[in-house]
mmCIF file of C-alpha atoms and ligand atoms in Angstrom:
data_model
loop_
_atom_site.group_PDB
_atom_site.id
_atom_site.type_symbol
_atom_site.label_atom_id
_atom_site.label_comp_id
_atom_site.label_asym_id
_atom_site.label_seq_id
_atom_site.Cartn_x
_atom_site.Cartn_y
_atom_site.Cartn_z
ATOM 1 C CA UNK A 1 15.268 4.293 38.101
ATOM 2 C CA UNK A 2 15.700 3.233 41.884
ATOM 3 C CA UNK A 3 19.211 2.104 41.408
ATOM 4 C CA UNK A 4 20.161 5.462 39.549
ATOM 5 C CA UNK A 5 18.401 7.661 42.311
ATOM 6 C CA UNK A 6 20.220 5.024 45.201
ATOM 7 C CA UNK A 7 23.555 5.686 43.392
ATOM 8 C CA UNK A 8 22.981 9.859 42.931
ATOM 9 C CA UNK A 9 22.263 9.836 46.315
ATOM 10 C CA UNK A 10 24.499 7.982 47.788
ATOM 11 C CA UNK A 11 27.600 9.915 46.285
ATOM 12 C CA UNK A 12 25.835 13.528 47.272
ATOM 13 C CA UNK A 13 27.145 14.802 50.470
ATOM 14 C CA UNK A 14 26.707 17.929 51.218
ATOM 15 C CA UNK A 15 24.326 18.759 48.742
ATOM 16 C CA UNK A 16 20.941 20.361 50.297
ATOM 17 C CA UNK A 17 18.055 18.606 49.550
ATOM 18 C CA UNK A 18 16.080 21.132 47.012
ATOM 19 C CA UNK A 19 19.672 21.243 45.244
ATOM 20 C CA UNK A 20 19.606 17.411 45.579
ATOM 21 C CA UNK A 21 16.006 17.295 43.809
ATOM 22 C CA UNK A 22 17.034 19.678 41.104
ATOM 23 C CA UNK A 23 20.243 17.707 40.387
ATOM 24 C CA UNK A 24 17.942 14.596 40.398
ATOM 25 C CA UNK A 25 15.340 16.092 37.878
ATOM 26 C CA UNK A 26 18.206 17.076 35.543
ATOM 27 C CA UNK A 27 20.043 13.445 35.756
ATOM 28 C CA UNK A 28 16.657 11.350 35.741
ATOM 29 C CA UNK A 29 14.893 13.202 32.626
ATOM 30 C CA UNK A 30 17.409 12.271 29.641
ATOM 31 C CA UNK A 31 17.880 8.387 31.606
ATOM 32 C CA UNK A 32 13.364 8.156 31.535
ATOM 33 C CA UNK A 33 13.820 8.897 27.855
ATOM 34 C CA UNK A 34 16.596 6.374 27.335
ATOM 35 C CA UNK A 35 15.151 3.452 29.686
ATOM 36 C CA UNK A 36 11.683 3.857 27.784
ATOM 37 C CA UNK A 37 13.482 3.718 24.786
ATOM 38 C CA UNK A 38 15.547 0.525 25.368
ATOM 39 C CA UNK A 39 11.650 -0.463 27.019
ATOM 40 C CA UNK A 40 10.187 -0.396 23.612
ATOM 41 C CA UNK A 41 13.187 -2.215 21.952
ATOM 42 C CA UNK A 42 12.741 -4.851 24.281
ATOM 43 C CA UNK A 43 8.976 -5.275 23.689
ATOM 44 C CA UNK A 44 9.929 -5.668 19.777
ATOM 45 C CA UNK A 45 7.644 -2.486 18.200
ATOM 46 C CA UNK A 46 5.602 -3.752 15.431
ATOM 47 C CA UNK A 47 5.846 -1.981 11.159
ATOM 48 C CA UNK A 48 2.128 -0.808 12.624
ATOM 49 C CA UNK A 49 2.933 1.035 16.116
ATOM 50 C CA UNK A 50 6.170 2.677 14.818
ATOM 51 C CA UNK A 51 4.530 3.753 11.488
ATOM 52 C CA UNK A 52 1.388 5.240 13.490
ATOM 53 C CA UNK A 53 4.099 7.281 15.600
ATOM 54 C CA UNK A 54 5.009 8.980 12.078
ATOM 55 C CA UNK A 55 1.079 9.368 10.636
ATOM 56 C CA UNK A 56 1.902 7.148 8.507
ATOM 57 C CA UNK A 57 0.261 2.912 8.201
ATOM 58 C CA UNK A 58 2.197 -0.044 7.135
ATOM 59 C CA UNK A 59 -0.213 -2.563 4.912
ATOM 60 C CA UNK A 60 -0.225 -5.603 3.387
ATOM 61 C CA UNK A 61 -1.745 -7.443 0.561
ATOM 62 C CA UNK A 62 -3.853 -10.703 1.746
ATOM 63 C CA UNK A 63 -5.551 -13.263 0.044
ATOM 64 C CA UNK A 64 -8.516 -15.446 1.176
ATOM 65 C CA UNK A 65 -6.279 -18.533 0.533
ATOM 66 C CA UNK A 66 -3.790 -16.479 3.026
ATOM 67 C CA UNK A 67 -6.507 -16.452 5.849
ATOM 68 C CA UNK A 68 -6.565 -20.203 6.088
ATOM 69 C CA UNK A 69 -2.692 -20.100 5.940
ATOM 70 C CA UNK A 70 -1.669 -19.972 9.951
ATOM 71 C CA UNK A 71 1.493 -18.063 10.929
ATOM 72 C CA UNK A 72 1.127 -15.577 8.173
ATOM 73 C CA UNK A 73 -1.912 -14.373 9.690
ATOM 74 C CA UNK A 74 -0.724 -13.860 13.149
ATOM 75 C CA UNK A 75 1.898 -11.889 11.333
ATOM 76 C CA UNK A 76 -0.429 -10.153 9.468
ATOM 77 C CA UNK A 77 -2.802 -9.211 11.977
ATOM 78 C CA UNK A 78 0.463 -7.811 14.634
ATOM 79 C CA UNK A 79 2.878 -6.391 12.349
ATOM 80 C CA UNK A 80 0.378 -4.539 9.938
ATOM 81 C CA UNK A 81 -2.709 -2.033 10.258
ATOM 82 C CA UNK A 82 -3.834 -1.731 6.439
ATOM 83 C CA UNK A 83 -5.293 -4.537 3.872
ATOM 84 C CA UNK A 84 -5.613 -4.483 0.386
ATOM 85 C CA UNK A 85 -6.947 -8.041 -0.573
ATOM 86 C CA UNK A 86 -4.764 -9.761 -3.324
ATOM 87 C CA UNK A 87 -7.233 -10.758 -5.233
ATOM 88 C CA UNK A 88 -11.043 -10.691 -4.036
ATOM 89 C CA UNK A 89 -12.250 -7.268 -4.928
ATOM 90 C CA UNK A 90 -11.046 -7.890 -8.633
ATOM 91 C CA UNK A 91 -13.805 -7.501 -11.378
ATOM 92 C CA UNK A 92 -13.074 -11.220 -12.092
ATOM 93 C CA UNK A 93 -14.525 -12.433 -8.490
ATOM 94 C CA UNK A 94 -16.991 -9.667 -7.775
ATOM 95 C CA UNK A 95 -19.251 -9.750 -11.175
ATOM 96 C CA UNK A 96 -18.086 -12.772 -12.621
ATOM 97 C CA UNK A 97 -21.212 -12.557 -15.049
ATOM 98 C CA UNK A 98 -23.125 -9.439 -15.925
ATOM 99 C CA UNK A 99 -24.990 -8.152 -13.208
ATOM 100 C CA UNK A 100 -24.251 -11.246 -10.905
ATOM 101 C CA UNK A 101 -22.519 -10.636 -7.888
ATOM 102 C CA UNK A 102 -20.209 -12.018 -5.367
ATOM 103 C CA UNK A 103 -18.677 -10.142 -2.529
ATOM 104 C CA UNK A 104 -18.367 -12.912 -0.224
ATOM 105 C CA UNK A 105 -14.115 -13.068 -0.634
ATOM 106 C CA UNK A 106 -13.770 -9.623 -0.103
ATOM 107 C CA UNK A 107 -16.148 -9.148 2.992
ATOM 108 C CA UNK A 108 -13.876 -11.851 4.717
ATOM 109 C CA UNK A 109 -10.917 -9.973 3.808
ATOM 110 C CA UNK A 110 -12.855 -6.866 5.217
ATOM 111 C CA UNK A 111 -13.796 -8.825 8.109
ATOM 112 C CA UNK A 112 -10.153 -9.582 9.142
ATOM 113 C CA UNK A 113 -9.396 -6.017 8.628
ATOM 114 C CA UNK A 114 -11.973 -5.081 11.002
ATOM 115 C CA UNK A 115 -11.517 -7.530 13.487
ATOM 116 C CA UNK A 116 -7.460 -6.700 13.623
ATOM 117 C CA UNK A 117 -8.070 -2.665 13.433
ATOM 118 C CA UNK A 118 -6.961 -2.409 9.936
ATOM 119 C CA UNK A 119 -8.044 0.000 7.391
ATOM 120 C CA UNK A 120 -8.732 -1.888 4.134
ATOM 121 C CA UNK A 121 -7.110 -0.120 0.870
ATOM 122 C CA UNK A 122 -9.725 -1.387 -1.823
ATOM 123 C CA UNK A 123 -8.501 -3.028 -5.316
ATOM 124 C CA UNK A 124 -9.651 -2.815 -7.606
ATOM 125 C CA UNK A 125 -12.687 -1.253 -9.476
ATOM 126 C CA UNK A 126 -11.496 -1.180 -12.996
ATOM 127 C CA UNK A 127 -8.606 -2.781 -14.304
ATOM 128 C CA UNK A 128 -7.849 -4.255 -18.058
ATOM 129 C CA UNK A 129 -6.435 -7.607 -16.268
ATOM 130 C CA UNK A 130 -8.327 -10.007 -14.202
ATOM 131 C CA UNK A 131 -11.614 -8.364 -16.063
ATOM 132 C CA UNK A 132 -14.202 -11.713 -16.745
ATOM 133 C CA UNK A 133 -14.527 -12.159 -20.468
ATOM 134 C CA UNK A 134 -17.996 -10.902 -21.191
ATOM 135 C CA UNK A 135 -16.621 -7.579 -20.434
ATOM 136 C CA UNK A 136 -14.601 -7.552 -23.511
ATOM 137 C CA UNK A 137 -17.502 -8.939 -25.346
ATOM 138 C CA UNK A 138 -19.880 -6.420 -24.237
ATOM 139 C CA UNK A 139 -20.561 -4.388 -27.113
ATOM 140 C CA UNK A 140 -19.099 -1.428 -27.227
ATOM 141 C CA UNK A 141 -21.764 1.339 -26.913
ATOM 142 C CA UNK A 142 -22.963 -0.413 -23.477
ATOM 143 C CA UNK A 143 -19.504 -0.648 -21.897
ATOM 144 C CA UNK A 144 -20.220 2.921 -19.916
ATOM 145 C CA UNK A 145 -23.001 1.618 -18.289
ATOM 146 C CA UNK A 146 -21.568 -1.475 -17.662
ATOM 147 C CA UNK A 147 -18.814 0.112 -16.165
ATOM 148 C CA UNK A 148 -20.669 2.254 -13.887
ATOM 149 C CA UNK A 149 -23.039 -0.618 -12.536
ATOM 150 C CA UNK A 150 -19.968 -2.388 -11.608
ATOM 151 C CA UNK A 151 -18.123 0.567 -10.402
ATOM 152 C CA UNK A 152 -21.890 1.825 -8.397
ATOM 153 C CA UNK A 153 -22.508 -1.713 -7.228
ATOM 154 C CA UNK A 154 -19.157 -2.631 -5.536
ATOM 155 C CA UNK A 155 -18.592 0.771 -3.982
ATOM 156 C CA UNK A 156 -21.581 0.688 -2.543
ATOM 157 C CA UNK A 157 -21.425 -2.863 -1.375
ATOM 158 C CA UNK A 158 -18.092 -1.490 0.896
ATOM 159 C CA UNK A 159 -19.426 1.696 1.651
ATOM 160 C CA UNK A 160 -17.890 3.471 5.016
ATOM 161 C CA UNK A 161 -15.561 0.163 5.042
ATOM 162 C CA UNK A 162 -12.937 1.070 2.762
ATOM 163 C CA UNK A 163 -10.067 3.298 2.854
ATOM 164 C CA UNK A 164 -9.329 4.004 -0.356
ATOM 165 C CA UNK A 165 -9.981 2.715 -3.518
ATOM 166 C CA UNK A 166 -7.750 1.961 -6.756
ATOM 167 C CA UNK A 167 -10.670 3.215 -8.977
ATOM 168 C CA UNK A 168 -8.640 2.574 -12.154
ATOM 169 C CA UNK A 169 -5.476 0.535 -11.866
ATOM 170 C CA UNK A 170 -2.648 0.488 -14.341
ATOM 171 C CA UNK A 171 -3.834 2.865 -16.811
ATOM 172 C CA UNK A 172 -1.051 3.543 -18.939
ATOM 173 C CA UNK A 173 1.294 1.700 -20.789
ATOM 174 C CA UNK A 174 5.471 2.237 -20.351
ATOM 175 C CA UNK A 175 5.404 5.248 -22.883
ATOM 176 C CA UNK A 176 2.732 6.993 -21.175
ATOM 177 C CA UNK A 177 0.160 6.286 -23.836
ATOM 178 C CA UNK A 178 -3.431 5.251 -22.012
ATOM 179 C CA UNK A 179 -3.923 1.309 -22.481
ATOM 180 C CA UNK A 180 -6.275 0.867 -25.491
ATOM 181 C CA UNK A 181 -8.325 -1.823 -23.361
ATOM 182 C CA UNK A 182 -12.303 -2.203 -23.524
ATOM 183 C CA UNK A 183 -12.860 1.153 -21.604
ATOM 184 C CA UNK A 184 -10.712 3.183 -23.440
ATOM 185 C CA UNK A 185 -11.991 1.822 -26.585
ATOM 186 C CA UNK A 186 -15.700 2.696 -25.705
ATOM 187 C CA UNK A 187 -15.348 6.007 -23.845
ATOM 188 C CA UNK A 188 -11.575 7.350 -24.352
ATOM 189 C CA UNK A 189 -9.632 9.346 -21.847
ATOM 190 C CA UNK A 190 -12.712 10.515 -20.581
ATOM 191 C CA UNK A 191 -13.992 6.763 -18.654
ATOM 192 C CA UNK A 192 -10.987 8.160 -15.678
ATOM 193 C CA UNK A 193 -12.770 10.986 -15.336
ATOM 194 C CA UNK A 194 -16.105 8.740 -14.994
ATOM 195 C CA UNK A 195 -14.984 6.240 -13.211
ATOM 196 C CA UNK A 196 -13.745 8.645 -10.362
ATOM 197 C CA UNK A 197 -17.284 10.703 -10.779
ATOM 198 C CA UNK A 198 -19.018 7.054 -10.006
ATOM 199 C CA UNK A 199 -16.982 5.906 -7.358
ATOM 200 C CA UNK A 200 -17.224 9.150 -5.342
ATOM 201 C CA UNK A 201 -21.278 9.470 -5.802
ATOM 202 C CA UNK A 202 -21.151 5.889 -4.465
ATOM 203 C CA UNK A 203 -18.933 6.156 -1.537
ATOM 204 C CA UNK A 204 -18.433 9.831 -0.904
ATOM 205 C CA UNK A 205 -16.072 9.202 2.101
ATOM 206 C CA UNK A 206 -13.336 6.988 0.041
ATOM 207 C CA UNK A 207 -10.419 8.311 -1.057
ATOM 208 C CA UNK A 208 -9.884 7.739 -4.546
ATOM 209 C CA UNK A 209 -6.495 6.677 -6.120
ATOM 210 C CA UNK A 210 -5.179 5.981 -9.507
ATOM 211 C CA UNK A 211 -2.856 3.403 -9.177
ATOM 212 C CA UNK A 212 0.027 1.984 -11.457
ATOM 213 C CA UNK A 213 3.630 0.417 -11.436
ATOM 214 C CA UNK A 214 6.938 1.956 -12.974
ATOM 215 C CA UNK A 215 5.655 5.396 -11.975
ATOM 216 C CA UNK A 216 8.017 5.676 -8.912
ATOM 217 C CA UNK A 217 10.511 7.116 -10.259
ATOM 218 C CA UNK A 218 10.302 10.643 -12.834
ATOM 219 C CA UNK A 219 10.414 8.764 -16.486
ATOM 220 C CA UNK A 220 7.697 8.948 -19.364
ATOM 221 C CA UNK A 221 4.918 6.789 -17.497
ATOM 222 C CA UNK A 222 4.829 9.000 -14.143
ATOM 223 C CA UNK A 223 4.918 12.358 -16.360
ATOM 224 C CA UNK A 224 1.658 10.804 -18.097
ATOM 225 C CA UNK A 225 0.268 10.192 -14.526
ATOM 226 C CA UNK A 226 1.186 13.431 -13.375
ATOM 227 C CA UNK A 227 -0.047 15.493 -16.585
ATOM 228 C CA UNK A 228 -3.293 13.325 -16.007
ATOM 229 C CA UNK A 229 -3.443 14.010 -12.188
ATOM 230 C CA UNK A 230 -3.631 17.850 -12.945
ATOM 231 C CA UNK A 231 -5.668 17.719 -15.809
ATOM 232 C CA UNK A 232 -8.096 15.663 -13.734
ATOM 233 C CA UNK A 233 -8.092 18.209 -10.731
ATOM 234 C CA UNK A 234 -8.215 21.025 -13.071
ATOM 235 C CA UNK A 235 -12.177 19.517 -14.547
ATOM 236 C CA UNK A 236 -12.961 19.122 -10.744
ATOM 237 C CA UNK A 237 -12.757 15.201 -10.895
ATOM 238 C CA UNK A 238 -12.994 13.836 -7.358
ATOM 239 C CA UNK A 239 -9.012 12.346 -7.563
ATOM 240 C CA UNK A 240 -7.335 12.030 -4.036
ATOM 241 C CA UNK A 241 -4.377 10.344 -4.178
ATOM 242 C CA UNK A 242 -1.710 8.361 -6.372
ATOM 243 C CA UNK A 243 -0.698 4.237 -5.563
ATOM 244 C CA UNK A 244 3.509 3.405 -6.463
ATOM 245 C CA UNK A 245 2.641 -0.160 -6.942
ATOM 246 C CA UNK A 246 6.690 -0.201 -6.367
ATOM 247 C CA UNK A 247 7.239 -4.042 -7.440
ATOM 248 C CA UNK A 248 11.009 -3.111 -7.594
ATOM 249 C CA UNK A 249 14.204 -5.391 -8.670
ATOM 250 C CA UNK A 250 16.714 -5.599 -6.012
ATOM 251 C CA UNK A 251 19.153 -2.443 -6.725
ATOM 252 C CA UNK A 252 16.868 -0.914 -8.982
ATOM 253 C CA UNK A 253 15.007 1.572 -6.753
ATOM 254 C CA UNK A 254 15.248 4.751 -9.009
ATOM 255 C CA UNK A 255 16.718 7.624 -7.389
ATOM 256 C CA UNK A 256 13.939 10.140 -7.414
ATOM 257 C CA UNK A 257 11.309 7.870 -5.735
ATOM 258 C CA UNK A 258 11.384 10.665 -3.067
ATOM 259 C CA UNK A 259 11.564 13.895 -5.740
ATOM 260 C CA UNK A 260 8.457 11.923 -7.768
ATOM 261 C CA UNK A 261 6.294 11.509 -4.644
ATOM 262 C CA UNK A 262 7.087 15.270 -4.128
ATOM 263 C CA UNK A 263 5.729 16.354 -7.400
ATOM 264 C CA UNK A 264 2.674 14.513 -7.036
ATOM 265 C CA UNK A 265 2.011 16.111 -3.472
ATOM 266 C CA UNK A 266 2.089 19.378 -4.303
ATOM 267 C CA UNK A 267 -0.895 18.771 -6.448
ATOM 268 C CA UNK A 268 -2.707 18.646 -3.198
ATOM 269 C CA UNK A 269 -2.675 14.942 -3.956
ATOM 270 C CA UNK A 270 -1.962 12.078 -1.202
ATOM 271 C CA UNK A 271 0.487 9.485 -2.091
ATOM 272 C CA UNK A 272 0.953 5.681 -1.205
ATOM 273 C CA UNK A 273 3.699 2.744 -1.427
ATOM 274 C CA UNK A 274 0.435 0.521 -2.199
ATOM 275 C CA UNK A 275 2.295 -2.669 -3.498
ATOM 276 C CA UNK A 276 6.143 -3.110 -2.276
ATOM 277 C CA UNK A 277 8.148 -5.804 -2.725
ATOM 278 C CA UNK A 278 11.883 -6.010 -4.201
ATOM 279 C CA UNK A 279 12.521 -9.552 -6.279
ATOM 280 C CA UNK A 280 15.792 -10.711 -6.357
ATOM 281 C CA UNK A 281 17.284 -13.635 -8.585
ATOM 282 C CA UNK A 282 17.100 -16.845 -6.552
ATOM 283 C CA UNK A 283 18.957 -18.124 -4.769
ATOM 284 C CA UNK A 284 18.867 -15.045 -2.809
ATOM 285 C CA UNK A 285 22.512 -14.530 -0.576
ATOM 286 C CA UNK A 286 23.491 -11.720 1.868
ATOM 287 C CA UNK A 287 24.331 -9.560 -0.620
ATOM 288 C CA UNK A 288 21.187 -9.689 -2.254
ATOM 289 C CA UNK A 289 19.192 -9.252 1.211
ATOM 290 C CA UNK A 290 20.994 -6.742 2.068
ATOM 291 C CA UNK A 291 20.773 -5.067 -0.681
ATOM 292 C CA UNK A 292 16.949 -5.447 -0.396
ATOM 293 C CA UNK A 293 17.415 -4.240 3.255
ATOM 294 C CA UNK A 294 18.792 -0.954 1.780
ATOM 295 C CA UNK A 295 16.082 -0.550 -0.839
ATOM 296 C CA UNK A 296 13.220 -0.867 1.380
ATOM 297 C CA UNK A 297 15.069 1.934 3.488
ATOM 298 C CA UNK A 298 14.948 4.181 0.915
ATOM 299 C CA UNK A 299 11.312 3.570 -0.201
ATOM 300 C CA UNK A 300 10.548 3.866 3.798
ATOM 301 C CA UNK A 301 12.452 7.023 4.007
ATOM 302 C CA UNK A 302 11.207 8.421 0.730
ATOM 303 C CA UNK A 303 7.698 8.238 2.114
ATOM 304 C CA UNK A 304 8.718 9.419 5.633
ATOM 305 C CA UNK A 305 10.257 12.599 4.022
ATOM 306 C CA UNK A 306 6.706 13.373 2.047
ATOM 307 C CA UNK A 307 4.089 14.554 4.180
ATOM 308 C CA UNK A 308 1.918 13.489 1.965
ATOM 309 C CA UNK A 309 2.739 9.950 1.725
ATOM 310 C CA UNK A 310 0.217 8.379 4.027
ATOM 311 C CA UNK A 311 1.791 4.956 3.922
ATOM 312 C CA UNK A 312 3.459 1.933 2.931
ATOM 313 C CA UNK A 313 1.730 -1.371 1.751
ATOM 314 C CA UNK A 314 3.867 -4.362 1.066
ATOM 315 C CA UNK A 315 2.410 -7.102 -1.776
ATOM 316 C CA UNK A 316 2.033 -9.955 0.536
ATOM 317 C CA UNK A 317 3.012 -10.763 4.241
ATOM 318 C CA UNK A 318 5.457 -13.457 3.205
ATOM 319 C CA UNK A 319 7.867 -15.063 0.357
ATOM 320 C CA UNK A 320 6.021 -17.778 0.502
ATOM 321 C CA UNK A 321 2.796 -16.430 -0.178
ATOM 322 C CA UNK A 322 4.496 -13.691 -2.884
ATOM 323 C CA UNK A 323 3.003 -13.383 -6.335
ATOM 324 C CA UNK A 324 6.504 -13.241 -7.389
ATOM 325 C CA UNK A 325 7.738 -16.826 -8.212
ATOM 326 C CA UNK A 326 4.981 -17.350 -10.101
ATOM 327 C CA UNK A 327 5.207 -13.991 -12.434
ATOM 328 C CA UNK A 328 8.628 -13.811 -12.692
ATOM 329 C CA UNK A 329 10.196 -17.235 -13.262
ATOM 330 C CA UNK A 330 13.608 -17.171 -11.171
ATOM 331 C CA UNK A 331 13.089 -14.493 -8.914
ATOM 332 C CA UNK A 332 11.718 -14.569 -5.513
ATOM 333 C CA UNK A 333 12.241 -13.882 -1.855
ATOM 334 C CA UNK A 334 10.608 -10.123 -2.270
ATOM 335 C CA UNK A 335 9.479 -9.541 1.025
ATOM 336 C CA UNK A 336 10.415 -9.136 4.277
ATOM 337 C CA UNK A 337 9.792 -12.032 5.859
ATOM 338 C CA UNK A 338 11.389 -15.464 4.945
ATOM 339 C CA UNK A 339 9.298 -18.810 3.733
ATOM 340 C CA UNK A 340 8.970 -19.440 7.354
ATOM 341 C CA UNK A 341 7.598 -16.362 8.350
ATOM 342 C CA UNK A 342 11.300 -14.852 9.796
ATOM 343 C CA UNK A 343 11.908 -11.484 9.696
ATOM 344 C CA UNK A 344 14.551 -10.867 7.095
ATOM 345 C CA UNK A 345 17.187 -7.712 6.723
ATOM 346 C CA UNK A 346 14.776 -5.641 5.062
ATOM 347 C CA UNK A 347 12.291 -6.055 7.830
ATOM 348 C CA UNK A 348 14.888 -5.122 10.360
ATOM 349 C CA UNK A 349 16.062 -2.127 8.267
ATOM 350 C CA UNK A 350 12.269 -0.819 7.826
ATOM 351 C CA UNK A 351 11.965 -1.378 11.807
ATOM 352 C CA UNK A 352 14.780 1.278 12.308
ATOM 353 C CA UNK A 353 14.013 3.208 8.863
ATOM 354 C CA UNK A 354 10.671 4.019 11.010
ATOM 355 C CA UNK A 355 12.842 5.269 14.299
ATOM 356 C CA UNK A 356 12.342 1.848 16.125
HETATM 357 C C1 XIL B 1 -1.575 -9.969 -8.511
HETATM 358 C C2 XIL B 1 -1.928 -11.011 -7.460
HETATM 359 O O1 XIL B 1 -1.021 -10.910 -6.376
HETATM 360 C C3 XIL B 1 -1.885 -12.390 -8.040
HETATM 361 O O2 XIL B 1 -2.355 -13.347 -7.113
HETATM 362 C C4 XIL B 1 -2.741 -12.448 -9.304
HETATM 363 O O3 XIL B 1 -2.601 -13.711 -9.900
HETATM 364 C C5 XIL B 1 -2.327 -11.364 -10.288
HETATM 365 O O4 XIL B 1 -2.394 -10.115 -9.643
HETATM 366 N N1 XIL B 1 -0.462 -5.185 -9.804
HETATM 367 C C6 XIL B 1 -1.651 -5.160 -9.136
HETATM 368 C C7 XIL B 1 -2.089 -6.354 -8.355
HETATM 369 O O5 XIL B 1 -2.309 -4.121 -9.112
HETATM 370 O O6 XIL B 1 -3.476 -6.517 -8.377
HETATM 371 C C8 XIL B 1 -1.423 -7.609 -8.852
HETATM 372 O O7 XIL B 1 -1.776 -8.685 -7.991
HETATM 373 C C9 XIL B 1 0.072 -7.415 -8.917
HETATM 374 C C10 XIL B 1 0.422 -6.325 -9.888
#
């Protein structure tokens, strides 16, 4: 700013000096908003500062084996302000045996979260997969209260410390018929509607999702959700919000991510991106990253463009740590950042997607 003022004033003779502060004022304002721009360039703005300038948080999934990892957990701790642990609130690790358990994995995910200033997106409470076996084997007329022990037990465990919560994830199946899985089979449509009822007498401050993948865009599954959504609202069921798991193939973002949101919304419903990442067939070249760069936009945008969409969660700081290679043999490099914890295309497109 000195030099620009030196130079003005240098070149203005003749001028007298309130003219010469008004001129001043007029030519310094618009160069302040361009040097603090280039400022915050230069300083590198992080997925968490330029999402908080929109409302909005940018989140990632971590795992306990993550923590102990190094690099990932620098990036983790800068770049994002939301967790949602991979793995360690999952039926499977919190009551591995009826009425025994363990909350030890979570609470360090938790305490990461807390110590980084991130709000923790819980996961799950019930879920057909990952469920220990004795669930299944409980007999059927004692699954409810089964159910709502667990559902009471955890909930209250992370009271005030959670976010959110995925109270039931991945309901449906592709056609939009509910999953006939232990719960269904024992209570029918009607364990949602419990499930949320529990979860909200437990921890009356979380907001509680329903969360599920290939609802993004509009197709048979998301009407299911949505008819569901508004049934649920309509019976008073304490439902808050919707999760896009949004595991996507590279080039396969559906077209009415943004329209599907929308619809959702205007329930009175919040929305989330709660598990992004975009697979592509290894080995992955430019045109495959940058296709990924372009998808990411649009799933950034999308949720920019809702209101409602409080934020954006990616499944998993890093390639290397992605559940992808494992679940889908030959696919891989889904995230932003590389095996070596470099930011990729995608990361830089989601950087300006977010105005940075
Ligand atoms: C995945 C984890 O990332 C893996 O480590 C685990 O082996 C299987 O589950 N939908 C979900 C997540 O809701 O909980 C899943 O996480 C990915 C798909």
């Amino acid at each position: 700013m000195t030099t620009s003022r030196t130079l003005i004033g240098s070149r203005s003779t003749g001028i007298g000096s309130r003219a010469l502060a008004v001129a001043l004022s007029l030519v310094t304002a618009p160069l302040l908003v361009v040097t603090s721009a280039a400022h915050a360039h230069a300083a590198n703005p992080t997925l968490r500062s330029l999402a908080e300038a929109k409302g909005r948080y940018f989140g990632t999934a971590l795992t306990q084996g993550d923590l102990n990892a190094g690099g990932e957990t620098s990036i983790a701790g800068t770049q994002f302000d939301a967790v949602t642990p991979g793995n360690e609130m999952k039926w499977d690790t919190t009551e591995p045996s009826n009425g025994r358990y363990n909350f030890g994995p979570g609470d360090r995910i938790v305490s990461f979260a807390r110590s980084h200033n991130m709000r923790v997106r819980g996961h799950n409470l019930v879920w057909h997969s990952q469920l220990p076996s004795w669930v299944g084997s409980t007999p059927l007329n004692q699954v409810q209260r089964v159910m709502e022990s667990h559902i009471t037990t955890e909930a209250t465990h992370y009271k005030g410390q959670v976010y959110a919560w995925d109270v039931v994830n991945e309901p449906f199946n592709d056609n939009g018929s509910l999953r006939h899985d232990v719960f269904y089979n024992a209570m029918g449509t009607g364990y949602i509607a419990d499930a949320l009822r529990t979860a909200h007498a437990a921890d009356p401050g979380a907001k509680l999702y329903l969360n599920d993948y290939n609802i993004e865009g509009e197709n048979a599954k998301s009407n299911a959700m949505y008819n569901l959504a508004k049934q649920l609202l309509a019976q008073g069921v304490p439902l808050n919000g919707i999760g896009f798991e949004s595991h996507f193939v590279v080039g396969q973002v559906p077209a009415s991510v943004q329209a599907n949101m929308q619809r959702f919304a205007n329930l009175g419903l919040d929305v989330a991106v709660t598990e992004l990442d975009d697979r592509i067939h290894l080995p992955a070249g430019s045109a495959g990253l940058q296709q990924q760069a372009s998808d990411f936009t649009s799933v950034v945008r999308a949720c920019l463009a809702v209101s409602r969409c409080v934020g954006v969660s990616q499944w998993g700081v890093d390639d290397a740590h992605s559940w992808i290679p494992g679940t889908f043999p030959g696919y891989g490099a889904a995230t932003m950042y590389d095996g070596n914890d470099q930011p990729k295309p995608a990361y830089h497109a989601v950087v300006s997607a977010l105005g940075g």
